[in-house]
């Protein structure tokens, strides 16, 4: 059955597109235009229709730590936030570092996911070749220690990774030696997290990653870029023609280290929330940023309530990212084109995702319908993520997701998830 989306405002990364959208039986966009015939019509009454978000950086914890999140709860949170495709990180317990572990994760996702998905494989000292031959979308390289055991510090291993892995290397750039040194003289507390892992450590590490990228003609994607210094390094690298891209998180765009004073571990993530001036550098250079990633990293309330040295780092974000950006649009801080570029088009370009992220004929009909006038309050206890809290708790945001469509099917109606577990599909990449 064909389905027509009528009376909607379409926005792509290039601007407003006039017309209705016809979706074919195959769940792909068949035509964009006027006076189109269809079996069924959905009148959106002037609401905004954007490409579904693609989030390249989530930690759904499944398999291994399903008490924090699982593939069903995490992908429900995605759909409620307008995210129709996620790329899941490998720092599971045990970590996803081989094709066999990717297969195991795939069999979990296949039965539970309600949005589309792909996987990153984790880098170790010895798996570069296996990673290259695996079906992971990209490789995640932890150059600084964070949640989980994945870490590569050895110089030879790093050389081997950058010379062997030909797809995108996503780097968590925080130099571990630098972190260890910095943390000696600092009183261990959430409000000092930015001093424990200062900007300098991120910059040392990123410089190393960029040098390796240059030496081996590799392809680098900088995860959660958080400082003005990193912005300059990425801009320079891009200018000199290196294949370097980067993402920023809503946490680093909408919160600063100030939040840790009030929220403690509930505002603690790696890399840390930074200073106001670092935050401003991200906003001022959004045109050099390729995508926005949630770094959705749920931990339980009980874990976050532990003393600093025992508590984990990471914040959930799948449900709040688009509302935060829409609210920023209502305050004239960002355009709709820029939101689309950063949340879907840019991500699909970085990771070579096929058939996603464009309002164009032949692409998957993955849409998010937005009411720009609707105001909501983020509230702990009222979220789809299993951890059920948010660092943005209490914030009033203008602009809300009212419906989400995946391959032409309504999957979220503003209140409920409307599909069965296991309806998500593995994403294609090239
Ligand atoms: C992430 C997690 O909890 O998995 N934590 C975080 O603070 N961002 C890991 C990571 O991306 O560093
Ligand atoms: Zn990370």
Short mmCIF file of C-alpha atoms and ligand atoms in Angstrom, two decimals:
data_model
loop_
_atom_site.label_atom_id
_atom_site.label_comp_id
_atom_site.label_asym_id
_atom_site.label_seq_id
_atom_site.Cartn_x
_atom_site.Cartn_y
_atom_site.Cartn_z
CA UNK A 1 0.00 0.00 0.00
CA UNK A 2 1.33 3.45 -0.90
CA UNK A 3 1.24 6.19 1.71
CA UNK A 4 1.19 9.94 1.17
CA UNK A 5 2.45 12.51 3.68
CA UNK A 6 0.59 15.68 2.83
CA UNK A 7 0.50 19.21 4.17
CA UNK A 8 3.95 19.01 5.72
CA UNK A 9 6.98 21.26 5.82
CA UNK A 10 9.93 19.28 4.50
CA UNK A 11 13.43 20.30 5.43
CA UNK A 12 16.69 18.86 4.20
CA UNK A 13 20.25 19.98 4.95
CA UNK A 14 19.91 22.26 1.93
CA UNK A 15 16.66 23.92 2.95
CA UNK A 16 12.91 23.76 2.54
CA UNK A 17 11.49 21.41 -0.09
CA UNK A 18 7.98 22.01 -1.33
CA UNK A 19 5.64 19.11 -1.85
CA UNK A 20 4.09 15.99 -0.43
CA UNK A 21 6.00 12.75 0.07
CA UNK A 22 4.79 9.51 -1.45
CA UNK A 23 6.09 6.32 0.11
CA UNK A 24 5.91 3.07 -1.83
CA UNK A 25 5.07 -0.40 -0.58
CA UNK A 26 8.78 -1.09 -0.21
CA UNK A 27 9.08 1.58 2.52
CA UNK A 28 11.11 3.88 0.28
CA UNK A 29 10.36 7.38 -0.95
CA UNK A 30 8.67 6.99 -4.36
CA UNK A 31 8.02 10.62 -5.25
CA UNK A 32 8.06 14.14 -3.87
CA UNK A 33 5.63 16.55 -5.51
CA UNK A 34 2.09 17.81 -5.73
CA UNK A 35 -1.25 16.16 -6.47
CA UNK A 36 0.12 12.68 -5.93
CA UNK A 37 -2.27 9.74 -5.78
CA UNK A 38 -1.97 7.17 -2.97
CA UNK A 39 -3.83 4.38 -1.19
CA UNK A 40 -3.62 6.20 2.13
CA UNK A 41 -2.87 9.79 3.21
CA UNK A 42 -1.51 11.21 6.44
CA UNK A 43 -2.28 14.92 6.75
CA UNK A 44 0.43 16.50 8.90
CA UNK A 45 -1.42 19.84 9.20
CA UNK A 46 1.64 21.96 8.55
CA UNK A 47 3.98 20.15 10.89
CA UNK A 48 7.64 19.72 10.10
CA UNK A 49 8.88 16.49 8.51
CA UNK A 50 12.61 15.82 8.82
CA UNK A 51 14.75 12.81 7.98
CA UNK A 52 14.93 10.43 10.96
CA UNK A 53 18.04 11.02 13.02
CA UNK A 54 21.09 8.83 12.67
CA UNK A 55 23.04 8.56 15.89
CA UNK A 56 26.57 7.23 15.39
CA UNK A 57 27.44 6.83 19.07
CA UNK A 58 25.23 4.93 21.53
CA UNK A 59 25.96 2.42 24.26
CA UNK A 60 22.97 0.08 24.50
CA UNK A 61 24.80 -2.28 26.92
CA UNK A 62 23.34 -5.41 25.35
CA UNK A 63 24.65 -8.09 25.69
CA UNK A 64 26.32 -7.91 29.08
CA UNK A 65 24.83 -5.10 31.14
CA UNK A 66 21.14 -5.23 30.39
CA UNK A 67 20.32 -3.94 33.86
CA UNK A 68 21.44 -0.51 32.51
CA UNK A 69 19.77 -0.71 29.07
CA UNK A 70 18.96 -3.31 26.46
CA UNK A 71 18.37 -3.33 22.73
CA UNK A 72 14.62 -2.92 23.18
CA UNK A 73 14.58 -0.12 25.77
CA UNK A 74 17.47 1.71 24.09
CA UNK A 75 15.89 1.61 20.64
CA UNK A 76 12.49 2.64 22.09
CA UNK A 77 14.28 5.69 23.53
CA UNK A 78 15.75 6.26 20.07
CA UNK A 79 12.37 6.26 18.32
CA UNK A 80 10.82 8.51 20.97
CA UNK A 81 13.66 10.94 20.25
CA UNK A 82 13.18 10.78 16.47
CA UNK A 83 16.28 8.62 16.00
CA UNK A 84 15.65 5.91 13.39
CA UNK A 85 19.18 4.49 13.04
CA UNK A 86 21.84 3.96 15.70
CA UNK A 87 25.43 2.78 15.61
CA UNK A 88 26.17 0.86 18.79
CA UNK A 89 29.51 1.07 20.59
CA UNK A 90 31.60 -2.01 21.43
CA UNK A 91 32.42 -1.41 25.13
CA UNK A 92 30.09 -4.16 26.25
CA UNK A 93 31.00 -6.62 28.91
CA UNK A 94 32.71 -8.61 27.40
CA UNK A 95 33.80 -6.16 24.66
CA UNK A 96 32.85 -6.59 20.98
CA UNK A 97 36.28 -7.19 19.47
CA UNK A 98 35.76 -10.03 16.98
CA UNK A 99 33.37 -11.12 14.23
CA UNK A 100 32.02 -13.75 16.58
CA UNK A 101 31.09 -11.13 19.19
CA UNK A 102 29.57 -8.96 16.46
CA UNK A 103 27.45 -11.95 15.44
CA UNK A 104 26.35 -12.46 19.04
CA UNK A 105 25.36 -8.81 19.36
CA UNK A 106 23.59 -8.99 16.01
CA UNK A 107 21.49 -11.92 17.13
CA UNK A 108 20.41 -9.91 20.19
CA UNK A 109 19.61 -6.80 18.16
CA UNK A 110 17.72 -8.86 15.59
CA UNK A 111 15.18 -9.99 18.15
CA UNK A 112 14.92 -6.78 20.21
CA UNK A 113 15.67 -3.65 18.17
CA UNK A 114 12.83 -1.39 17.04
CA UNK A 115 15.02 1.02 15.05
CA UNK A 116 17.69 0.26 12.45
CA UNK A 117 21.20 -0.35 13.68
CA UNK A 118 24.85 -0.96 12.90
CA UNK A 119 27.84 -1.81 15.06
CA UNK A 120 31.31 -0.53 15.82
CA UNK A 121 34.06 -3.06 16.56
CA UNK A 122 36.46 -2.26 19.42
CA UNK A 123 40.19 -1.93 18.73
CA UNK A 124 42.63 -4.04 20.75
CA UNK A 125 46.40 -4.49 20.54
CA UNK A 126 45.98 -7.39 18.13
CA UNK A 127 42.67 -7.38 16.24
CA UNK A 128 43.24 -4.79 13.47
CA UNK A 129 43.10 -7.34 10.65
CA UNK A 130 40.06 -9.14 12.06
CA UNK A 131 38.34 -5.77 12.44
CA UNK A 132 39.15 -4.85 8.85
CA UNK A 133 37.64 -8.13 7.66
CA UNK A 134 34.58 -7.87 9.94
CA UNK A 135 31.17 -6.51 9.02
CA UNK A 136 31.34 -3.64 11.54
CA UNK A 137 30.49 -0.21 10.16
CA UNK A 138 33.58 1.29 11.78
CA UNK A 139 36.20 0.69 14.45
CA UNK A 140 36.17 2.36 17.86
CA UNK A 141 39.58 3.13 19.28
CA UNK A 142 39.83 4.12 22.93
CA UNK A 143 43.08 6.05 23.47
CA UNK A 144 41.93 6.94 27.00
CA UNK A 145 40.29 4.64 29.52
CA UNK A 146 36.58 5.04 30.13
CA UNK A 147 33.63 2.71 30.80
CA UNK A 148 34.71 -0.88 30.00
CA UNK A 149 38.15 -2.40 29.40
CA UNK A 150 38.93 -1.24 25.88
CA UNK A 151 42.15 0.76 25.63
CA UNK A 152 45.07 0.87 23.20
CA UNK A 153 48.19 2.74 24.32
CA UNK A 154 51.02 0.76 22.77
CA UNK A 155 52.75 2.67 19.96
CA UNK A 156 53.20 -0.37 17.69
CA UNK A 157 49.58 -1.38 18.12
CA UNK A 158 48.43 2.11 17.15
CA UNK A 159 50.65 2.09 14.05
CA UNK A 160 49.24 -1.29 13.11
CA UNK A 161 45.63 -0.17 13.57
CA UNK A 162 46.04 2.95 11.44
CA UNK A 163 47.89 1.08 8.70
CA UNK A 164 45.47 -1.88 8.60
CA UNK A 165 41.97 -0.55 9.18
CA UNK A 166 40.67 1.11 6.03
CA UNK A 167 37.20 2.20 7.09
CA UNK A 168 36.48 4.91 9.65
CA UNK A 169 38.45 4.82 12.90
CA UNK A 170 36.34 6.49 15.57
CA UNK A 171 38.65 7.73 18.27
CA UNK A 172 37.97 8.46 21.92
CA UNK A 173 40.88 10.86 22.19
CA UNK A 174 42.03 11.39 25.76
CA UNK A 175 45.66 10.54 26.51
CA UNK A 176 45.74 8.03 29.33
CA UNK A 177 49.18 8.95 30.65
CA UNK A 178 48.17 12.61 30.73
CA UNK A 179 44.97 11.75 32.62
CA UNK A 180 46.91 9.74 35.20
CA UNK A 181 49.34 12.60 35.77
CA UNK A 182 46.64 15.26 35.94
CA UNK A 183 44.50 13.37 38.43
CA UNK A 184 47.29 12.99 41.03
CA UNK A 185 47.11 16.57 42.25
CA UNK A 186 43.33 16.98 42.06
CA UNK A 187 40.78 16.27 44.79
CA UNK A 188 38.65 13.44 43.38
CA UNK A 189 35.12 14.78 43.05
CA UNK A 190 32.59 15.15 40.22
CA UNK A 191 32.98 18.93 40.21
CA UNK A 192 36.70 18.43 39.45
CA UNK A 193 36.14 15.93 36.62
CA UNK A 194 37.32 18.50 34.05
CA UNK A 195 40.54 18.93 36.07
CA UNK A 196 41.04 15.17 36.38
CA UNK A 197 40.81 14.81 32.59
CA UNK A 198 41.74 18.31 31.36
CA UNK A 199 41.46 19.61 27.77
CA UNK A 200 45.21 19.20 27.33
CA UNK A 201 44.85 15.38 27.56
CA UNK A 202 42.25 15.38 24.79
CA UNK A 203 44.42 17.59 22.63
CA UNK A 204 47.62 15.53 23.10
CA UNK A 205 45.73 12.39 22.18
CA UNK A 206 43.94 13.91 19.19
CA UNK A 207 47.22 15.30 17.83
CA UNK A 208 48.66 11.78 17.98
CA UNK A 209 45.60 10.33 16.21
CA UNK A 210 45.80 12.95 13.47
CA UNK A 211 49.53 12.32 12.97
CA UNK A 212 48.81 8.60 12.58
CA UNK A 213 45.99 9.37 10.16
CA UNK A 214 48.35 11.45 8.05
CA UNK A 215 51.16 8.89 8.11
CA UNK A 216 48.93 5.99 7.05
CA UNK A 217 46.36 7.87 4.91
CA UNK A 218 43.72 6.55 7.30
CA UNK A 219 40.19 7.84 7.89
CA UNK A 220 39.55 9.32 11.32
CA UNK A 221 36.36 10.35 13.08
CA UNK A 222 36.75 12.25 16.34
CA UNK A 223 34.15 11.17 18.89
CA UNK A 224 32.65 13.71 21.29
CA UNK A 225 34.91 16.66 20.48
CA UNK A 226 34.69 18.92 23.51
CA UNK A 227 37.38 21.62 23.52
CA UNK A 228 38.40 24.69 21.54
CA UNK A 229 41.87 23.18 21.10
CA UNK A 230 40.44 20.06 19.42
CA UNK A 231 38.31 22.25 17.17
CA UNK A 232 41.47 23.96 15.91
CA UNK A 233 43.25 20.63 15.35
CA UNK A 234 40.32 19.24 13.36
CA UNK A 235 40.00 22.42 11.30
CA UNK A 236 43.70 22.33 10.47
CA UNK A 237 43.55 18.64 9.55
CA UNK A 238 40.57 19.21 7.27
CA UNK A 239 42.26 22.17 5.66
CA UNK A 240 45.33 20.11 4.86
CA UNK A 241 43.15 17.55 3.09
CA UNK A 242 43.22 14.74 5.65
CA UNK A 243 40.20 12.48 5.93
CA UNK A 244 39.17 13.70 9.37
CA UNK A 245 35.60 14.22 10.59
CA UNK A 246 34.16 14.94 14.02
CA UNK A 247 31.06 14.81 16.17
CA UNK A 248 29.88 16.82 19.15
CA UNK A 249 27.39 15.77 21.82
CA UNK A 250 24.39 17.72 23.15
CA UNK A 251 25.95 17.37 26.61
CA UNK A 252 28.94 19.45 25.54
CA UNK A 253 26.75 21.88 23.59
CA UNK A 254 24.14 22.49 26.28
CA UNK A 255 25.97 21.95 29.60
CA UNK A 256 29.26 23.14 31.06
CA UNK A 257 31.36 21.97 34.01
CA UNK A 258 29.12 24.17 36.18
CA UNK A 259 26.50 21.41 35.97
CA UNK A 260 28.72 19.01 37.92
CA UNK A 261 28.46 21.25 41.00
CA UNK A 262 24.73 20.80 41.11
CA UNK A 263 24.36 17.32 39.62
CA UNK A 264 27.58 15.58 40.69
CA UNK A 265 28.08 12.24 38.92
CA UNK A 266 24.79 12.77 37.06
CA UNK A 267 26.67 15.35 34.96
CA UNK A 268 29.85 13.35 34.67
CA UNK A 269 30.97 11.89 31.38
CA UNK A 270 34.16 11.30 29.39
CA UNK A 271 35.39 13.60 28.03
CA UNK A 272 34.18 15.87 30.83
CA UNK A 273 31.84 18.81 30.57
CA UNK A 274 34.13 21.73 29.82
CA UNK A 275 34.38 25.46 30.44
CA UNK A 276 32.07 28.07 28.99
CA UNK A 277 34.75 29.10 26.48
CA UNK A 278 35.20 25.53 25.22
CA UNK A 279 31.43 25.30 24.86
CA UNK A 280 31.40 28.55 22.90
CA UNK A 281 34.13 27.23 20.59
CA UNK A 282 31.88 24.28 19.67
CA UNK A 283 28.92 26.53 18.88
CA UNK A 284 31.07 29.00 16.95
CA UNK A 285 32.51 26.22 14.79
CA UNK A 286 29.47 24.05 14.11
CA UNK A 287 30.09 24.51 10.39
CA UNK A 288 33.30 22.46 10.82
CA UNK A 289 31.45 19.72 12.72
CA UNK A 290 30.17 16.75 10.71
CA UNK A 291 27.55 15.38 13.04
CA UNK A 292 25.89 15.38 16.42
CA UNK A 293 26.08 12.14 18.42
CA UNK A 294 24.22 11.52 21.64
CA UNK A 295 26.92 9.32 23.24
CA UNK A 296 23.86 7.81 24.96
CA UNK A 297 25.62 6.09 27.87
CA UNK A 298 23.11 4.97 30.49
CA UNK A 299 24.11 3.99 34.02
CA UNK A 300 21.70 3.31 36.88
CA UNK A 301 20.80 5.91 39.50
CA UNK A 302 22.37 3.67 42.16
CA UNK A 303 25.66 3.57 40.24
CA UNK A 304 25.66 7.33 39.79
CA UNK A 305 24.97 7.88 43.51
CA UNK A 306 28.20 6.13 44.48
CA UNK A 307 31.26 8.14 45.59
CA UNK A 308 33.22 9.72 42.72
CA UNK A 309 35.95 7.06 42.56
CA UNK A 310 33.41 4.24 42.28
CA UNK A 311 30.84 5.89 40.01
CA UNK A 312 30.84 5.41 36.21
CA UNK A 313 30.99 8.16 33.58
CA UNK A 314 28.35 8.58 30.91
CA UNK A 315 24.95 10.21 30.36
CA UNK A 316 21.81 9.13 28.50
CA UNK A 317 20.68 11.35 25.62
CA UNK A 318 18.65 9.64 22.90
CA UNK A 319 15.33 11.23 23.87
CA UNK A 320 16.55 14.73 24.57
CA UNK A 321 18.87 15.50 21.65
CA UNK A 322 16.33 16.62 19.04
CA UNK A 323 14.15 18.54 21.55
CA UNK A 324 17.28 20.39 22.75
CA UNK A 325 18.21 21.29 19.18
CA UNK A 326 14.64 22.36 18.34
CA UNK A 327 14.62 24.53 21.44
CA UNK A 328 17.93 26.05 20.26
CA UNK A 329 16.22 26.69 16.90
CA UNK A 330 13.37 28.50 18.68
CA UNK A 331 16.05 30.70 20.29
CA UNK A 332 17.63 31.33 16.86
CA UNK A 333 20.88 29.59 17.82
CA UNK A 334 20.76 27.06 14.96
CA UNK A 335 18.86 26.67 11.68
CA UNK A 336 16.70 23.70 10.70
CA UNK A 337 19.02 22.98 7.77
CA UNK A 338 21.93 22.78 10.18
CA UNK A 339 19.99 20.48 12.51
CA UNK A 340 19.27 18.12 9.60
CA UNK A 341 22.86 18.22 8.38
CA UNK A 342 24.25 17.43 11.83
CA UNK A 343 21.73 14.78 12.88
CA UNK A 344 21.28 12.74 9.72
CA UNK A 345 22.88 13.79 6.44
CA UNK A 346 26.34 14.41 7.91
CA UNK A 347 26.35 11.14 9.81
CA UNK A 348 25.34 9.11 6.76
CA UNK A 349 28.20 10.72 4.83
CA UNK A 350 30.84 10.01 7.48
CA UNK A 351 29.89 6.34 7.82
CA UNK A 352 28.82 5.65 4.23
CA UNK A 353 25.33 4.51 5.24
CA UNK A 354 23.33 3.43 2.23
CA UNK A 355 19.73 4.50 1.55
CA UNK A 356 19.40 6.61 4.69
CA UNK A 357 19.10 10.26 5.68
CA UNK A 358 17.77 11.93 2.57
CA UNK A 359 14.34 13.17 1.59
CA UNK A 360 14.85 11.94 -1.95
CA UNK A 361 13.45 9.23 -4.21
CA UNK A 362 14.79 5.76 -3.45
CA UNK A 363 15.79 6.50 0.12
CA UNK A 364 14.23 4.79 3.15
CA UNK A 365 11.14 6.62 4.40
CA UNK A 366 12.62 7.27 7.85
CA UNK A 367 10.94 10.42 9.14
CA UNK A 368 10.47 12.38 12.29
CA UNK A 369 7.43 14.64 12.55
CA UNK A 370 8.03 17.68 14.70
CA UNK A 371 5.70 20.18 16.36
CA UNK A 372 7.80 23.33 16.74
CA UNK A 373 5.32 24.93 19.11
CA UNK A 374 4.87 22.09 21.57
CA UNK A 375 6.62 22.64 24.90
CA UNK A 376 7.65 19.81 27.19
CA UNK A 377 9.65 19.39 30.34
CA UNK A 378 12.34 16.75 30.56
CA UNK A 379 11.57 14.68 33.62
CA UNK A 380 13.37 11.90 35.39
CA UNK A 381 11.05 8.91 35.67
CA UNK A 382 9.29 9.80 32.42
CA UNK A 383 11.75 8.38 29.90
CA UNK A 384 12.01 5.28 27.74
CA UNK A 385 15.65 4.60 28.59
CA UNK A 386 15.95 1.93 31.26
CA UNK A 387 18.04 4.20 33.48
CA UNK A 388 15.10 6.64 33.47
CA UNK A 389 16.98 9.82 34.36
CA UNK A 390 18.44 12.64 32.31
CA UNK A 391 21.12 15.24 32.91
CA UNK A 392 18.58 17.68 31.42
CA UNK A 393 15.93 16.88 34.03
CA UNK A 394 13.72 19.90 34.70
CA UNK A 395 14.52 21.71 31.43
CA UNK A 396 11.57 23.15 29.52
CA UNK A 397 12.06 22.70 25.79
CA UNK A 398 10.13 24.15 22.86
CA UNK A 399 9.76 21.76 19.92
CA UNK A 400 8.86 18.11 20.28
CA UNK A 401 8.82 14.83 18.37
CA UNK A 402 5.20 13.92 17.70
CA UNK A 403 5.61 10.93 15.39
CA UNK A 404 8.40 8.76 14.06
CA UNK A 405 8.33 6.62 10.89
CA UNK A 406 10.76 3.87 9.98
CA UNK A 407 10.75 2.59 6.39
CA UNK A 408 7.27 4.06 5.97
CA UNK A 409 5.76 2.53 9.11
CA UNK A 410 4.61 4.56 12.08
CA UNK A 411 6.86 3.38 14.90
CA UNK A 412 6.20 6.06 17.53
CA UNK A 413 2.91 7.98 17.78
CA UNK A 414 3.96 10.60 20.29
CA UNK A 415 3.10 8.41 23.26
CA UNK A 416 3.58 4.78 22.36
CA UNK A 417 6.00 2.62 20.46
CA UNK A 418 3.87 1.05 17.74
CA UNK A 419 6.05 -1.81 16.54
CA UNK A 420 7.09 -5.21 17.76
CA UNK A 421 10.51 -6.01 19.12
CA UNK A 422 12.84 -7.14 16.38
CA UNK A 423 11.47 -4.97 13.58
CA UNK A 424 14.70 -2.96 13.32
CA UNK A 425 17.11 -3.91 10.55
CA UNK A 426 20.83 -3.95 10.07
CA UNK A 427 21.95 -0.89 8.16
CA UNK A 428 23.94 -1.16 4.92
CA UNK A 429 27.22 0.66 4.47
CA UNK A 430 29.81 1.00 1.79
C1 LIG B 1 30.72 5.91 27.89
C2 LIG B 1 30.05 4.67 28.53
O1 LIG B 1 29.57 4.78 29.65
O2 LIG B 1 29.99 3.64 27.87
N1 LIG B 1 30.91 6.92 28.89
C3 LIG B 1 31.10 8.23 28.71
O3 LIG B 1 31.38 8.91 29.69
N2 LIG B 1 31.00 8.80 27.54
C4 LIG B 1 32.00 5.50 27.25
C5 LIG B 1 32.60 6.55 26.34
O4 LIG B 1 32.04 6.84 25.25
O5 LIG B 1 33.62 7.11 26.69
ZN1 LIG B 2 33.92 7.87 24.39
#
